[in-house]
Each structure stands twice: as C-alpha cells, then as structure tokens.
C-alpha cells in the first residue's frame, strides 16, 4: 500500500531553493577537499569556483621562513624581458615608459649653505626599443635609491640616470623630481615673517645623447587689472563714486634650461628673478599696515597677463645661467567666470604646437 502526503507532491519554491543553496555554500566553507570531492558532481557545480576532484591541495599558510637563493631567483618567470613575439600591438618605439610619483626624503642645499630634507615625488622613465617587450619597473627605483642618501645636485641625479640607463639598456632616459620648497619671507611693513612654499620640479633629460637640466617653478602673485584700475579712478574723479579695481590670485609657471658652465642657479635665485619681474607676490604674514602696503604695491604694478609673461621673459633673458625658457601665466579672474592666460617661449626646448588640454587647470593654486 502506498501512502501519499501533500508535502511530497509540492515543488520547492525559488526561496526554498535559494536557502538550500546558501546552506550548501556555508557547509563548503568549512568542508575539506576530500568532503567536497565526495559530493555528487551536480552539487559540486553549484559551489563557487568549483574545483576538479584532482586539483592539488595548496598550502594556505605564508612561508615566513622561506629563503630565496640565486638558483631559485634565476628560475622565476620574467615576462617583461620576454622575446619580441610577446609584444602586443604595433612594434613601435615608446618614448617614455617607467614609474611616476614614488616618494622619498631628499636633502637639498639652500643658497645660505644650509641643508633641508624634503619629501620629493620622483618620476623616472626610459625609452623602449620597438623590439623589446617591456622593462623591469623596479630597476628604476633601485637605481635611484642608490643615490637617494646623497645631498641633491644635478651631478647626483646624473649618476642615478646613468645607472638606470645602463640597467635597462635604454638610449634615452629622464628623471623628474617634484617638491614644495619653503622660504622664509618678510612681510611688507610690520616686520613679521612666515614660510612661503614654492612648487618646484627638477628634470634631467637625455635624448639622442644630449642632456638638459631644467627647473620649473610656480610663482603665485596678485594681478591688478590696469583697465579696471583706470575705470575706478575715473569714477572717483568724475563722479565722486567709490570704486575698487579687480585683482586676483595669479600663477606663473616658469621653466628654465640651465646653461652649462654658468654657475649654480639656486632655487632662491629663480624666486628672486620672478619677484623682480612681478613684485606683487602673495603674502604670508599680514597685519593692517601690510595689507595697506599690499594694496599700494598692486596699484603701483597693475598688469595684464600679457605684461606678466613679458616681464618674466625680460628677467630670464638677462640671466646668463638660463638658456631656453618658457613662461605660462594664468590670471584667475575675479571679474570674469574664466581665466586669462598666456604662454611665451624662447628656444626650441619648449616650442610646441599643441598644449596639454588641462595645462592651465594645473596652475590653480589651492594654498
């Protein structure tokens, strides 16, 4: 005699099936490989990343006592130095390949002969021949670290560039170092002083056997619009109407190629050249007498963005330590919803028909 109950005839719902699958997977987390292998194949297929029965049992414990010897190291795969047959895409030379923004403390000399240690962001690249798969990126860092404890000079960076050029068997190579350089600056009238921080980048480039040393500096200043100044004075004189000219925080990125054999161009020297060109540098420590002095200084030096580029240019041209150079100025308008910009170059180093689409946006100074 067969007895049928209503429960036997019912089909499981989607919810019941999901709950059963969840139970199975929770069991699998704690199950051994042997237990999983004994499951019905259809059940094993329901488990995440289901493994075949004969999959090897691998250790899940980190081997802290494992030591690498030369024989083991020589046997490690190295795809980046593989044959040209592994190259994907066009077999073309790559002008720059390397690593960007690895940071470390570097010692710098000041013009006053003291030293300071500053966090520095380093970018190192080499050229890659068309028939080479790639480079070992870590070699750039290792080569640079050999010289990282030395006090910075372009001679030290040249030694680092020589090393990783040799290590990576490359013809062209580049090193760029970015840092924020503090200089104590006095206020205009009160006698106070504070630290002004200057964004500086240093580049050493070797291309086609020619080396160039380049210094980039962002100089932040106030620009008072000459037109707005005259219109404000017109309102005062003709109608007795109080009016104020518009001025705004502005940034000039000055890039200079150092001329060989002309002596050291200290960071402080380049800052002084910029200050001589446009003296309305933004202030650090300010009391009321300093604020008044700054207003007077701006009124004495109103400049359009075109004026700024040419004033910086004049200072660069007059210094024998500077060869090719570029001035990029951005006046971040308080009158308009857009910025006023200019680019002036001298010599072939910085002459480009095209500009980075976000070049001027990168000149925004956030303090």
Short mmCIF file of C-alpha atoms in Angstrom, two decimals:
data_model
loop_
_atom_site.label_atom_id
_atom_site.label_comp_id
_atom_site.label_asym_id
_atom_site.label_seq_id
_atom_site.Cartn_x
_atom_site.Cartn_y
_atom_site.Cartn_z
CA UNK A 1 0.00 0.00 0.00
CA UNK A 2 1.35 3.43 -1.00
CA UNK A 3 0.59 6.45 1.14
CA UNK A 4 0.86 9.91 -0.44
CA UNK A 5 1.10 13.10 1.59
CA UNK A 6 0.51 16.61 0.19
CA UNK A 7 4.10 17.64 1.06
CA UNK A 8 5.61 15.02 -1.28
CA UNK A 9 3.73 16.40 -4.26
CA UNK A 10 4.78 20.04 -3.71
CA UNK A 11 7.56 21.63 -5.83
CA UNK A 12 10.12 23.73 -3.84
CA UNK A 13 9.76 27.48 -4.26
CA UNK A 14 12.52 29.77 -5.52
CA UNK A 15 13.06 30.98 -1.94
CA UNK A 16 13.45 27.43 -0.63
CA UNK A 17 15.92 26.63 -3.41
CA UNK A 18 17.96 29.74 -2.60
CA UNK A 19 18.02 28.88 1.11
CA UNK A 20 19.17 25.34 0.33
CA UNK A 21 21.97 26.67 -1.91
CA UNK A 22 23.08 29.07 0.83
CA UNK A 23 23.24 26.16 3.31
CA UNK A 24 25.34 24.15 0.85
CA UNK A 25 27.79 27.00 0.34
CA UNK A 26 28.13 27.66 4.07
CA UNK A 27 28.94 23.98 4.54
CA UNK A 28 31.54 24.15 1.74
CA UNK A 29 33.45 26.93 3.52
CA UNK A 30 34.25 24.55 6.40
CA UNK A 31 34.43 21.34 4.36
CA UNK A 32 37.72 19.65 3.46
CA UNK A 33 38.80 18.97 -0.10
CA UNK A 34 38.03 15.28 0.46
CA UNK A 35 34.46 16.05 1.60
CA UNK A 36 33.88 18.34 -1.39
CA UNK A 37 35.30 15.71 -3.74
CA UNK A 38 32.79 13.14 -2.37
CA UNK A 39 29.81 15.32 -3.34
CA UNK A 40 27.61 14.50 -6.28
CA UNK A 41 29.16 16.26 -9.33
CA UNK A 42 25.96 18.22 -9.87
CA UNK A 43 26.19 19.56 -6.32
CA UNK A 44 29.87 20.45 -6.76
CA UNK A 45 28.95 22.50 -9.79
CA UNK A 46 26.78 24.72 -7.59
CA UNK A 47 29.72 25.76 -5.42
CA UNK A 48 31.61 28.98 -6.24
CA UNK A 49 34.88 28.39 -8.10
CA UNK A 50 34.18 24.69 -8.12
CA UNK A 51 37.42 22.69 -8.22
CA UNK A 52 38.04 19.47 -10.05
CA UNK A 53 38.46 16.36 -7.90
CA UNK A 54 42.15 16.03 -8.77
CA UNK A 55 43.01 19.71 -8.06
CA UNK A 56 46.20 19.82 -5.92
CA UNK A 57 45.90 20.75 -2.28
CA UNK A 58 47.81 24.05 -1.86
CA UNK A 59 49.15 25.50 1.35
CA UNK A 60 47.27 28.46 2.78
CA UNK A 61 49.98 29.33 5.29
CA UNK A 62 52.50 32.10 4.44
CA UNK A 63 56.02 30.53 4.42
CA UNK A 64 57.78 33.14 6.56
CA UNK A 65 60.95 31.04 6.79
CA UNK A 66 61.32 30.54 3.01
CA UNK A 67 64.60 31.98 1.69
CA UNK A 68 65.34 32.73 -1.96
CA UNK A 69 68.70 31.68 -3.37
CA UNK A 70 70.29 32.59 -6.72
CA UNK A 71 69.17 29.36 -8.38
CA UNK A 72 65.54 29.90 -7.39
CA UNK A 73 65.70 33.56 -8.40
CA UNK A 74 67.09 32.67 -11.83
CA UNK A 75 64.17 30.32 -12.40
CA UNK A 76 61.49 32.97 -11.75
CA UNK A 77 59.45 33.94 -14.85
CA UNK A 78 60.22 37.38 -16.34
CA UNK A 79 57.61 38.24 -18.95
CA UNK A 80 58.70 41.88 -19.33
CA UNK A 81 62.06 40.73 -20.70
CA UNK A 82 60.48 38.10 -22.91
CA UNK A 83 61.00 37.76 -26.67
CA UNK A 84 59.58 40.21 -29.22
CA UNK A 85 56.95 37.60 -30.12
CA UNK A 86 55.16 38.51 -26.84
CA UNK A 87 54.67 42.15 -27.87
CA UNK A 88 51.03 43.15 -28.16
CA UNK A 89 50.01 45.78 -30.66
CA UNK A 90 52.30 47.71 -33.00
CA UNK A 91 56.03 47.08 -32.70
CA UNK A 92 56.91 50.74 -32.21
CA UNK A 93 59.39 52.55 -30.01
CA UNK A 94 57.90 54.01 -26.83
CA UNK A 95 59.37 57.38 -25.90
CA UNK A 96 58.51 57.24 -22.17
CA UNK A 97 57.91 54.19 -20.01
CA UNK A 98 58.58 53.98 -16.30
CA UNK A 99 57.12 54.90 -12.92
CA UNK A 100 55.61 58.07 -11.55
CA UNK A 101 55.25 59.55 -8.06
CA UNK A 102 57.40 57.30 -5.92
CA UNK A 103 58.24 59.38 -2.89
CA UNK A 104 61.23 59.61 -0.60
CA UNK A 105 63.04 62.21 1.51
CA UNK A 106 65.84 64.07 -0.28
CA UNK A 107 68.37 66.52 1.20
CA UNK A 108 68.67 69.87 -0.59
CA UNK A 109 71.21 72.65 -0.17
CA UNK A 110 69.97 76.18 0.30
CA UNK A 111 71.61 79.33 -1.02
CA UNK A 112 72.65 80.10 2.56
CA UNK A 113 74.68 76.83 2.51
CA UNK A 114 72.37 75.04 4.93
CA UNK A 115 70.53 71.80 4.14
CA UNK A 116 66.91 70.72 4.46
CA UNK A 117 65.23 67.36 3.92
CA UNK A 118 62.02 67.48 1.88
CA UNK A 119 59.56 64.87 0.70
CA UNK A 120 60.12 64.50 -3.03
CA UNK A 121 57.99 62.87 -5.71
CA UNK A 122 60.11 61.18 -8.37
CA UNK A 123 59.18 60.15 -11.89
CA UNK A 124 61.66 58.03 -13.83
CA UNK A 125 61.26 56.90 -17.43
CA UNK A 126 63.32 55.44 -20.27
CA UNK A 127 62.75 54.91 -23.96
CA UNK A 128 61.80 51.40 -25.07
CA UNK A 129 63.02 49.96 -28.37
CA UNK A 130 60.45 48.64 -30.82
CA UNK A 131 61.65 45.04 -30.48
CA UNK A 132 61.59 44.94 -26.66
CA UNK A 133 58.57 43.71 -24.73
CA UNK A 134 58.99 45.96 -21.69
CA UNK A 135 61.18 46.99 -18.76
CA UNK A 136 61.53 45.95 -15.14
CA UNK A 137 59.97 48.98 -13.46
CA UNK A 138 61.54 48.28 -10.08
CA UNK A 139 65.02 48.75 -11.52
CA UNK A 140 64.34 52.47 -11.88
CA UNK A 141 63.56 52.74 -8.18
CA UNK A 142 66.52 50.58 -7.19
CA UNK A 143 68.88 52.66 -9.32
CA UNK A 144 67.55 55.90 -7.86
CA UNK A 145 67.71 54.64 -4.28
CA UNK A 146 71.45 54.00 -4.65
CA UNK A 147 71.88 57.80 -4.73
CA UNK A 148 68.95 58.91 -2.55
CA UNK A 149 71.06 59.48 0.57
CA UNK A 150 73.36 61.96 -1.16
CA UNK A 151 72.59 65.68 -0.89
CA UNK A 152 70.83 66.70 -4.09
CA UNK A 153 72.71 68.10 -7.02
CA UNK A 154 72.23 67.59 -10.72
CA UNK A 155 75.51 65.63 -10.71
CA UNK A 156 73.98 63.14 -8.25
CA UNK A 157 70.88 62.78 -10.43
CA UNK A 158 73.08 62.30 -13.49
CA UNK A 159 74.74 59.37 -11.73
CA UNK A 160 71.31 57.87 -10.98
CA UNK A 161 70.25 58.35 -14.59
CA UNK A 162 73.45 56.70 -15.83
CA UNK A 163 72.74 53.71 -13.61
CA UNK A 164 69.21 53.01 -14.70
CA UNK A 165 70.00 53.75 -18.31
CA UNK A 166 72.64 51.03 -18.11
CA UNK A 167 70.45 48.65 -16.09
CA UNK A 168 67.58 48.95 -18.56
CA UNK A 169 69.75 49.11 -21.71
CA UNK A 170 67.99 52.24 -22.95
CA UNK A 171 69.19 55.08 -25.16
CA UNK A 172 67.09 57.92 -23.70
CA UNK A 173 66.17 58.49 -20.07
CA UNK A 174 64.54 61.07 -17.82
CA UNK A 175 64.23 61.86 -14.14
CA UNK A 176 61.79 64.41 -12.73
CA UNK A 177 61.65 65.41 -9.06
CA UNK A 178 58.80 67.46 -7.57
CA UNK A 179 58.92 69.15 -4.18
CA UNK A 180 57.50 72.01 -2.12
CA UNK A 181 60.34 74.32 -1.13
CA UNK A 182 59.92 76.57 1.95
CA UNK A 183 61.46 80.03 2.08
CA UNK A 184 61.00 82.45 4.99
CA UNK A 185 59.60 85.71 3.61
CA UNK A 186 59.25 89.01 5.45
CA UNK A 187 56.02 91.00 5.44
CA UNK A 188 55.97 94.39 3.70
CA UNK A 189 55.91 96.71 6.73
CA UNK A 190 55.19 95.03 10.06
CA UNK A 191 58.45 93.11 10.42
CA UNK A 192 56.66 89.75 10.65
CA UNK A 193 57.81 86.78 8.59
CA UNK A 194 56.46 83.40 7.56
CA UNK A 195 57.17 80.49 5.24
CA UNK A 196 56.18 80.72 1.61
CA UNK A 197 56.06 77.31 -0.11
CA UNK A 198 57.11 77.11 -3.75
CA UNK A 199 56.14 74.20 -6.01
CA UNK A 200 59.34 73.24 -7.82
CA UNK A 201 60.13 70.46 -10.28
CA UNK A 202 63.59 69.42 -11.48
CA UNK A 203 64.19 67.50 -14.67
CA UNK A 204 67.21 65.76 -16.10
CA UNK A 205 66.63 64.61 -19.67
CA UNK A 206 68.93 62.69 -22.00
CA UNK A 207 67.71 62.46 -25.57
CA UNK A 208 69.81 61.46 -28.59
CA UNK A 209 72.94 61.76 -26.47
CA UNK A 210 72.19 65.35 -25.35
CA UNK A 211 71.46 66.15 -21.70
CA UNK A 212 69.37 69.06 -20.46
CA UNK A 213 68.82 70.25 -16.90
CA UNK A 214 65.51 72.01 -16.36
CA UNK A 215 63.99 73.76 -13.35
CA UNK A 216 60.25 74.51 -13.13
CA UNK A 217 58.85 76.97 -10.58
CA UNK A 218 55.27 78.02 -9.80
CA UNK A 219 55.25 81.66 -8.66
CA UNK A 220 52.00 82.91 -7.12
CA UNK A 221 51.18 86.63 -7.25
CA UNK A 222 48.36 89.16 -7.31
CA UNK A 223 47.47 90.84 -10.59
CA UNK A 224 45.54 94.10 -10.61
CA UNK A 225 43.83 94.84 -13.93
CA UNK A 226 45.18 98.12 -15.40
CA UNK A 227 41.90 98.79 -17.19
CA UNK A 228 39.85 98.25 -14.04
CA UNK A 229 42.22 100.50 -12.08
CA UNK A 230 41.77 103.38 -14.55
CA UNK A 231 37.99 102.94 -14.65
CA UNK A 232 37.84 103.03 -10.86
CA UNK A 233 39.88 106.22 -10.74
CA UNK A 234 37.64 107.74 -13.43
CA UNK A 235 34.57 107.04 -11.27
CA UNK A 236 36.25 108.72 -8.27
CA UNK A 237 37.41 111.78 -10.18
CA UNK A 238 34.41 112.42 -12.43
CA UNK A 239 31.52 111.38 -10.20
CA UNK A 240 32.89 111.11 -6.68
CA UNK A 241 31.99 107.43 -6.77
CA UNK A 242 33.93 104.97 -4.66
CA UNK A 243 35.11 102.06 -6.83
CA UNK A 244 37.71 99.32 -6.48
CA UNK A 245 39.73 97.75 -9.30
CA UNK A 246 39.60 93.99 -9.59
CA UNK A 247 42.65 91.89 -8.82
CA UNK A 248 43.09 88.16 -8.46
CA UNK A 249 45.44 85.43 -7.40
CA UNK A 250 47.60 84.52 -10.38
CA UNK A 251 50.18 81.84 -11.15
CA UNK A 252 53.18 81.83 -13.43
CA UNK A 253 54.93 78.56 -14.20
CA UNK A 254 58.48 79.42 -15.20
CA UNK A 255 60.57 76.65 -16.78
CA UNK A 256 64.26 77.26 -17.46
CA UNK A 257 67.05 75.21 -19.05
CA UNK A 258 70.29 75.62 -17.13
CA UNK A 259 73.23 76.75 -19.23
CA UNK A 260 76.33 74.57 -18.65
CA UNK A 261 79.35 76.24 -17.08
CA UNK A 262 77.47 79.33 -15.88
CA UNK A 263 77.34 78.65 -12.15
CA UNK A 264 74.55 77.47 -9.87
CA UNK A 265 71.04 78.85 -10.24
CA UNK A 266 69.71 78.38 -6.71
CA UNK A 267 66.01 77.96 -6.10
CA UNK A 268 66.15 81.27 -4.22
CA UNK A 269 67.74 82.93 -7.28
CA UNK A 270 64.91 81.88 -9.56
CA UNK A 271 62.33 83.05 -6.99
CA UNK A 272 64.13 86.40 -6.78
CA UNK A 273 64.04 86.76 -10.57
CA UNK A 274 60.28 86.21 -10.54
CA UNK A 275 59.83 88.68 -7.67
CA UNK A 276 61.88 91.29 -9.55
CA UNK A 277 59.66 90.82 -12.60
CA UNK A 278 56.33 90.92 -10.72
CA UNK A 279 56.76 92.13 -7.12
CA UNK A 280 53.13 91.55 -6.06
CA UNK A 281 53.80 88.09 -4.66
CA UNK A 282 51.06 86.84 -2.35
CA UNK A 283 51.80 87.42 1.33
CA UNK A 284 52.25 85.03 4.27
CA UNK A 285 52.08 87.08 7.48
CA UNK A 286 49.92 90.23 7.31
CA UNK A 287 48.93 92.98 9.76
CA UNK A 288 46.88 96.04 8.80
CA UNK A 289 49.92 98.03 7.71
CA UNK A 290 50.97 95.11 5.48
CA UNK A 291 47.53 94.89 3.89
CA UNK A 292 47.62 98.60 3.13
CA UNK A 293 51.13 98.24 1.70
CA UNK A 294 49.99 95.37 -0.50
CA UNK A 295 47.15 97.49 -1.91
CA UNK A 296 49.67 100.23 -2.68
CA UNK A 297 52.09 97.73 -4.24
CA UNK A 298 49.34 96.38 -6.52
CA UNK A 299 48.33 99.91 -7.56
CA UNK A 300 51.97 100.61 -8.45
CA UNK A 301 52.24 97.41 -10.54
CA UNK A 302 49.00 96.82 -12.48
CA UNK A 303 49.48 94.12 -15.15
CA UNK A 304 47.59 92.29 -17.84
CA UNK A 305 48.50 88.63 -18.38
CA UNK A 306 50.47 89.67 -21.48
CA UNK A 307 52.50 92.10 -19.36
CA UNK A 308 53.27 89.38 -16.85
CA UNK A 309 54.65 86.98 -19.49
CA UNK A 310 56.91 89.67 -20.95
CA UNK A 311 58.14 90.88 -17.55
CA UNK A 312 59.15 87.35 -16.57
CA UNK A 313 60.75 86.92 -20.00
CA UNK A 314 62.87 90.05 -19.54
CA UNK A 315 64.34 88.71 -16.30
CA UNK A 316 65.09 85.29 -17.84
CA UNK A 317 66.80 86.85 -20.85
CA UNK A 318 69.12 88.88 -18.63
CA UNK A 319 70.48 85.93 -16.63
CA UNK A 320 73.41 84.09 -18.31
CA UNK A 321 72.66 80.94 -16.26
CA UNK A 322 69.39 80.49 -18.18
CA UNK A 323 69.17 79.17 -21.73
CA UNK A 324 65.82 78.21 -23.27
CA UNK A 325 62.80 79.03 -21.15
CA UNK A 326 59.01 79.07 -21.04
CA UNK A 327 56.58 81.27 -19.11
CA UNK A 328 52.96 80.20 -18.63
CA UNK A 329 50.81 82.77 -16.83
CA UNK A 330 47.25 82.36 -15.58
CA UNK A 331 45.25 85.25 -14.11
CA UNK A 332 42.30 83.58 -12.39
CA UNK A 333 39.83 86.40 -12.87
CA UNK A 334 37.61 87.88 -10.18
CA UNK A 335 35.69 89.86 -12.85
CA UNK A 336 35.09 87.03 -15.31
CA UNK A 337 33.98 83.42 -14.96
CA UNK A 338 37.03 82.40 -16.98
CA UNK A 339 40.79 82.85 -16.67
CA UNK A 340 43.17 84.98 -18.73
CA UNK A 341 46.24 83.01 -19.87
CA UNK A 342 49.43 83.44 -21.86
CA UNK A 343 52.37 81.30 -22.97
CA UNK A 344 55.76 82.69 -24.01
CA UNK A 345 58.73 80.51 -25.02
CA UNK A 346 62.31 81.12 -26.05
CA UNK A 347 64.40 78.48 -27.81
CA UNK A 348 63.42 75.07 -29.20
CA UNK A 349 63.15 73.13 -25.91
CA UNK A 350 59.61 74.25 -25.07
CA UNK A 351 58.33 75.12 -28.54
CA UNK A 352 55.18 73.03 -29.05
CA UNK A 353 52.27 73.47 -31.43
CA UNK A 354 49.95 71.59 -29.09
CA UNK A 355 49.29 72.07 -25.38
CA UNK A 356 48.10 69.64 -22.74
CA UNK A 357 44.30 70.21 -22.59
CA UNK A 358 44.49 70.58 -18.80
CA UNK A 359 47.68 72.63 -18.68
CA UNK A 360 46.11 75.83 -17.40
CA UNK A 361 43.89 73.99 -14.92
CA UNK A 362 47.06 72.60 -13.33
CA UNK A 363 48.16 76.14 -12.47
CA UNK A 364 45.31 76.55 -9.98
CA UNK A 365 46.85 77.31 -6.59
CA UNK A 366 44.97 75.97 -3.57
CA UNK A 367 47.26 77.36 -0.88
#
